Backbone as a printed PyTorch tensor [residue, N CA C, xyz], in Angstrom:
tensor([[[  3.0900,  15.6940, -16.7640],
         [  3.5460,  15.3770, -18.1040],
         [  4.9990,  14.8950, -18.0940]],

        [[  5.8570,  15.3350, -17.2530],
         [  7.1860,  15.3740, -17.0470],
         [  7.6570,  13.5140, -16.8870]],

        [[  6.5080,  13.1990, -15.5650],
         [  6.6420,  11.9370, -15.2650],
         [  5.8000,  11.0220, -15.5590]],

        [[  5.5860,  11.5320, -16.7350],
         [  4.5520,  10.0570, -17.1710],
         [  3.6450,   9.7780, -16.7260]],

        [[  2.5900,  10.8180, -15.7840],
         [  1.7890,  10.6090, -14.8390],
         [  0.6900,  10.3860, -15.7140]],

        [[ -0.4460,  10.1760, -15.9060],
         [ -1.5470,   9.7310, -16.0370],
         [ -2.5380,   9.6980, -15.8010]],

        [[ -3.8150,  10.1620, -15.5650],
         [ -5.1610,  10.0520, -14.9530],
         [ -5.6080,   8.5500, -15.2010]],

        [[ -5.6710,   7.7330, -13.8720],
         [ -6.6770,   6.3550, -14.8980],
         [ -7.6140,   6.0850, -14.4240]],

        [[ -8.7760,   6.9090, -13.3520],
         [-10.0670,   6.7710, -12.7790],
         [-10.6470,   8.3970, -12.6600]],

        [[-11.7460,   8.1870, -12.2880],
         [-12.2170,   9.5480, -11.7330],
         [-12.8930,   8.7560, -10.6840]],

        [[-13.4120,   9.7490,  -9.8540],
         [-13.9550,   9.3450,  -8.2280],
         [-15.0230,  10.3780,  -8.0510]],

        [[-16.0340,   9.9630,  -7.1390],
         [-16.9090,  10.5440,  -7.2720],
         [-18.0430,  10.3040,  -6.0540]],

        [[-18.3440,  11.0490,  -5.3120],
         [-18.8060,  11.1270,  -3.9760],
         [-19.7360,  12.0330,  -3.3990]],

        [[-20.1310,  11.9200,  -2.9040],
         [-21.0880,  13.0710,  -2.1230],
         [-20.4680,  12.9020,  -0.8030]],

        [[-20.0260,  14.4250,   0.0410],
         [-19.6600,  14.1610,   1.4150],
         [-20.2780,  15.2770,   2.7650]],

        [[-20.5340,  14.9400,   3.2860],
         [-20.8430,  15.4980,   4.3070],
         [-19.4940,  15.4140,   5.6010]],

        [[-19.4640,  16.7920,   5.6710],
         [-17.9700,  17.2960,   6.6560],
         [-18.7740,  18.3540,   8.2660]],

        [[-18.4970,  17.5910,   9.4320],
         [-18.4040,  18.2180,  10.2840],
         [-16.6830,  18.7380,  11.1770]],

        [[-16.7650,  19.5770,  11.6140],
         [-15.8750,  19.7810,  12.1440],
         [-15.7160,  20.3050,  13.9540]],

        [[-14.7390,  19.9030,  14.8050],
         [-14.8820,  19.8000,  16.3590],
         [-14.0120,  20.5670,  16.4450]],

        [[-13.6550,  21.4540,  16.7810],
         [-12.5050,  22.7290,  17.9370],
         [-11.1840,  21.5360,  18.1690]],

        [[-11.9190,  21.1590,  19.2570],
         [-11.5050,  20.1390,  20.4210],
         [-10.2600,  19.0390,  19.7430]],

        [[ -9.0570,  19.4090,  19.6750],
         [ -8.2890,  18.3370,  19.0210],
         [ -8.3320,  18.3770,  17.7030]],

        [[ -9.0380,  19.1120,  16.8080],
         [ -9.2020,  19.3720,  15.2590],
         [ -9.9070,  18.6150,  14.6940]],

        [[-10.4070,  17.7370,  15.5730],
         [-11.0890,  16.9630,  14.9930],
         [-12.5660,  17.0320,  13.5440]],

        [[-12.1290,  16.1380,  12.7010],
         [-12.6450,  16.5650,  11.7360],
         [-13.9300,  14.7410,  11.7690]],

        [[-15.0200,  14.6550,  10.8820],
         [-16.3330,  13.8840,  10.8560],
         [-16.7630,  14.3610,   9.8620]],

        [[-16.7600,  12.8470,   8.3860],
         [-17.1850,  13.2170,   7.1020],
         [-18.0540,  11.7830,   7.2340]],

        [[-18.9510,  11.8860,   6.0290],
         [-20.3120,  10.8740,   5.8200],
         [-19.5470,  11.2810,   4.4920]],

        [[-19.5340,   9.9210,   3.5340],
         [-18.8900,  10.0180,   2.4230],
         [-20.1400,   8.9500,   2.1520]],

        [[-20.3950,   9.1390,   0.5780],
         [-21.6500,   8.1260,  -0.3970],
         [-21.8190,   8.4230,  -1.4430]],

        [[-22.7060,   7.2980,  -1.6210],
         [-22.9520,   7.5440,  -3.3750],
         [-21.2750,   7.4670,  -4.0760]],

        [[-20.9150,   6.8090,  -3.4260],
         [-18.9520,   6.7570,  -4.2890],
         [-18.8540,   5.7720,  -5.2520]],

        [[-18.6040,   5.9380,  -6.5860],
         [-18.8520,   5.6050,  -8.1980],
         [-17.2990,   6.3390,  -8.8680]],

        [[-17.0520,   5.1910,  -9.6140],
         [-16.1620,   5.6470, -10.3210],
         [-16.6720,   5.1610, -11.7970]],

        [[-15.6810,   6.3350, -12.4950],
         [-15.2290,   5.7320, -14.2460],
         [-14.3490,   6.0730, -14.9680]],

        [[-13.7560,   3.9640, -15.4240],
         [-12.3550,   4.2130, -15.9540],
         [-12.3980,   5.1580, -17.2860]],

        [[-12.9200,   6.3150, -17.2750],
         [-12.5780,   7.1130, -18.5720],
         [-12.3310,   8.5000, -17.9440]],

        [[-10.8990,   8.7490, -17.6970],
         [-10.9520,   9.7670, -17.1720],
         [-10.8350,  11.0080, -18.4950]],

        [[-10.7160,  10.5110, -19.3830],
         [-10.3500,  11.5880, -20.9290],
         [-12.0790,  11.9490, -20.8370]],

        [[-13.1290,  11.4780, -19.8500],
         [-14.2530,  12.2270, -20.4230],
         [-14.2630,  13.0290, -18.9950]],

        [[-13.8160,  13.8640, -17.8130],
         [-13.6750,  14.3730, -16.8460],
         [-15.1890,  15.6520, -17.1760]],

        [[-14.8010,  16.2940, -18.3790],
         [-15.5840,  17.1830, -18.6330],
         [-16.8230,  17.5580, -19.0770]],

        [[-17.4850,  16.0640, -19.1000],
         [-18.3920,  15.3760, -20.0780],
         [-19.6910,  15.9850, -18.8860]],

        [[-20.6030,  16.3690, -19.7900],
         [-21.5700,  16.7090, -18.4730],
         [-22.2770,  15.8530, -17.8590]],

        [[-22.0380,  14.5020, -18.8450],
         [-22.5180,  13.3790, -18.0220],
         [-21.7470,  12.0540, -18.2850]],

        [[-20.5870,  11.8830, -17.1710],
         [-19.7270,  10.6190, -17.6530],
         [-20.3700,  10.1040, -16.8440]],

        [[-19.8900,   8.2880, -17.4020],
         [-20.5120,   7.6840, -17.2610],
         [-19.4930,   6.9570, -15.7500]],

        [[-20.3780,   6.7310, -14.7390],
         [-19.9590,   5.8020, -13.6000],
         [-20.6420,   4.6430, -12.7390]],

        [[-19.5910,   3.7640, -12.4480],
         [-20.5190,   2.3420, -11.7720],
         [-20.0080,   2.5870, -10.5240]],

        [[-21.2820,   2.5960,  -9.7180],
         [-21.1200,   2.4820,  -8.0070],
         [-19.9160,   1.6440,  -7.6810]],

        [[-19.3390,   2.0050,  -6.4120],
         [-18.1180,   1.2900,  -5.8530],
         [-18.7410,   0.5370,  -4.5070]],

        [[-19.8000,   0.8980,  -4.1090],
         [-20.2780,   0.6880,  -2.9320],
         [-21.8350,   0.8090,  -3.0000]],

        [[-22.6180,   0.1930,  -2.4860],
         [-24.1070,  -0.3220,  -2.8670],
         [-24.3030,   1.2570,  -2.0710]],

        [[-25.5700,   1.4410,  -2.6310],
         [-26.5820,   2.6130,  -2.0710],
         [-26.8640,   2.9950,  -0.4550]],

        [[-27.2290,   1.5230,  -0.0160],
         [-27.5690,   2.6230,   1.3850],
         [-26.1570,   2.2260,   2.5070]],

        [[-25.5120,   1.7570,   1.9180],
         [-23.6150,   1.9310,   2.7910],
         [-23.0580,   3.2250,   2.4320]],

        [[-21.8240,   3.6220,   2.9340],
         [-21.4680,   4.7990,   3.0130],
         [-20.0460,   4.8270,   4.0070]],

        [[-19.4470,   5.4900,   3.8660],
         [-17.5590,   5.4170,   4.7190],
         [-18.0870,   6.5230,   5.7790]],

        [[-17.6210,   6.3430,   6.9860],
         [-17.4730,   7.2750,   8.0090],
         [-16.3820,   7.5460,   8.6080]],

        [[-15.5850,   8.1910,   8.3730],
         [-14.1210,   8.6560,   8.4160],
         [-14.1170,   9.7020,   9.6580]],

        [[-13.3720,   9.3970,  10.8740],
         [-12.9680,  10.3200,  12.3220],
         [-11.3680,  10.4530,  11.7290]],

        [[-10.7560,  12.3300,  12.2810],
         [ -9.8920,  12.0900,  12.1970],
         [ -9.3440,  13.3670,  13.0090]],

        [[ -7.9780,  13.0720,  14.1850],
         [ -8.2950,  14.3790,  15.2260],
         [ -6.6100,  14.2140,  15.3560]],

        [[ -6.1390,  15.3670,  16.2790],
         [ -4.8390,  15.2690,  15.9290],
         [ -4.2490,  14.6210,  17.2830]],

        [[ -5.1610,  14.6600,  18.4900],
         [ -4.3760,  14.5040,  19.4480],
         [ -5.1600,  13.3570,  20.4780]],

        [[ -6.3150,  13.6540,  20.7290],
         [ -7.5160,  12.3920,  21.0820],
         [ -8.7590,  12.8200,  21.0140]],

        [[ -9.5600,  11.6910,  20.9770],
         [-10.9060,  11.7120,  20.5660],
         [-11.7410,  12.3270,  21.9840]],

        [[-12.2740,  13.1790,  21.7000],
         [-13.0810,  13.2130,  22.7300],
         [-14.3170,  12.6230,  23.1570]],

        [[-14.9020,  12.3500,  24.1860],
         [-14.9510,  11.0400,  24.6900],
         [-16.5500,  11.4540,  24.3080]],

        [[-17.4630,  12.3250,  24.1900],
         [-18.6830,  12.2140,  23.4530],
         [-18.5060,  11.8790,  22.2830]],

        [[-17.7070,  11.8820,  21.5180],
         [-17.9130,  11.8590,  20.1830],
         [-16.8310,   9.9360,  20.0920]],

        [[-16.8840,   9.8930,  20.8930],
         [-16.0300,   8.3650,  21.2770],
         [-16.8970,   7.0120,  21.3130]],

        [[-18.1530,   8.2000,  22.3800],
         [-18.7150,   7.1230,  22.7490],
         [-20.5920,   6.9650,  21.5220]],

        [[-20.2800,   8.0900,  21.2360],
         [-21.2660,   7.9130,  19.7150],
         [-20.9970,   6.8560,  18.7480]],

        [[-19.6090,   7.1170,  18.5550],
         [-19.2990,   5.8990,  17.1330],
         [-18.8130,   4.7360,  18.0970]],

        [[-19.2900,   4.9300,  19.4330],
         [-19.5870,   3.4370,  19.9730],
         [-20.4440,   1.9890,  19.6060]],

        [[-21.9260,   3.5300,  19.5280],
         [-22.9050,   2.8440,  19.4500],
         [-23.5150,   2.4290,  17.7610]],

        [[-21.9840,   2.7070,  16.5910],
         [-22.6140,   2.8390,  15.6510],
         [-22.0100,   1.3750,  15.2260]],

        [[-23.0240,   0.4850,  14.4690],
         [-22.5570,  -0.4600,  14.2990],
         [-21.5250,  -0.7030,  12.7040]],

        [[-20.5070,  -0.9090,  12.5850],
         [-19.6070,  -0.2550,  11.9330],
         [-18.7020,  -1.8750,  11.4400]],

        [[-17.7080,  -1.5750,  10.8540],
         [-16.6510,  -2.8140,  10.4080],
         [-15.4460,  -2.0260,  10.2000]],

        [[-14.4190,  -1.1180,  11.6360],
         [-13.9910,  -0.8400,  11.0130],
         [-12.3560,  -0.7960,   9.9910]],

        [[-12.2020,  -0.5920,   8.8810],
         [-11.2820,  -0.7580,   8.1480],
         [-10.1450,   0.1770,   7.1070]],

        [[ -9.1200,   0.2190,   6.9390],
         [ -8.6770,   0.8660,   6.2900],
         [ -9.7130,   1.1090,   4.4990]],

        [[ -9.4620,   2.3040,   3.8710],
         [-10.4910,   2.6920,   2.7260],
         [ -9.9630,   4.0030,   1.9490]],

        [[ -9.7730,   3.2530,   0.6700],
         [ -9.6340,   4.3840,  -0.3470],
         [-10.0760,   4.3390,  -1.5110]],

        [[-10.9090,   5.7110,  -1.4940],
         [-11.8440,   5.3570,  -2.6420],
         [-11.3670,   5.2730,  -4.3620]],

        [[-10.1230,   6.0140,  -4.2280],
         [ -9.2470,   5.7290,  -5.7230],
         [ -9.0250,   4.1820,  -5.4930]],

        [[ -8.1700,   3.2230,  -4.6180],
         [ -8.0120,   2.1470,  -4.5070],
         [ -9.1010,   1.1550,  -5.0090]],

        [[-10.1790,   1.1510,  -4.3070],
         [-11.7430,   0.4870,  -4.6270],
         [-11.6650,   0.4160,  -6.0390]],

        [[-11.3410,   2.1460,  -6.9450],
         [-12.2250,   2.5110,  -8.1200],
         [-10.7540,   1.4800,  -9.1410]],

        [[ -9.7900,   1.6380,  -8.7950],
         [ -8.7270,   0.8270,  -9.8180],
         [ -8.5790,  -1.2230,  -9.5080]],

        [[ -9.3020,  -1.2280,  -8.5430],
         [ -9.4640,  -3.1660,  -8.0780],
         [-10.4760,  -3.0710,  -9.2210]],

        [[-11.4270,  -2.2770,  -9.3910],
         [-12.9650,  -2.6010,  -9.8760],
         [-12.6610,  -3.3080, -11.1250]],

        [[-11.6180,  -2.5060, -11.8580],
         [-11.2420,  -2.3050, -13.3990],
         [ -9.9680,  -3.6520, -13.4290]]])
C-alpha cells in the first residue's frame, strides 16, 4: 500500500516438484498455466482465466546449486526441449 504496489494478474498452474540430495537439486513439470487480468476477483470461486500456453506443452524447470548430475544430465538429454528463459507472470502481462 505504502508503494503503490498493485496486483495486475493472477497466475495459475499445476506443478509437479521432484527433489535430488545431490547438489539440491530441485525438477518441477509446471502446466495448465492461465492467467486473469482481474486480480480484484482472487477470491472468486471461479475466476475467470485464458491459457498462457496450449494444453499438451508445459515448462520444465532444473535447478541445482553446484552441478548437475550426470543421470539426470543425460535424461533431459534425451528430452526434446527449446530451451529458454520463462516467466509465467511475464507471459500473463505480454498477453494483456
Amino acid at each position: 500500500m505504502t508503494g503503490g504496489y498493485l496486483p495486475k494478474t493472477i497466475v495459475e498452474y499445476r506443478r509437479i516438484a521432484y527433489k535430488y540430495p545431490v547438489s539440491d537439486t530441485r525438477v518441477t513439470f509446471d502446466s495448465g498455466t492461465s492467467a486473469s487480468y482481474f486480480p480484484q476477483n482472487f477470491f472468486d470461486p471461479e475466476p475467470s482465466f485464458i491459457p498462457l500456453i496450449p494444453g499438451d506443452q508445459g515448462v520444465l524447470e532444473v535447478k541445482y546449486d553446484h552441478f548437475l548430475v550426470g543421470t539426470i544430465k543425460h535424461v533431459l538429454s534425451l528430452i526434446d526441449s527449446s530451451p529458454n528463459a520463462n516467466s509465467k507472470y511475464a507471459q500473463s502481462r505480454l498477453y494483456y
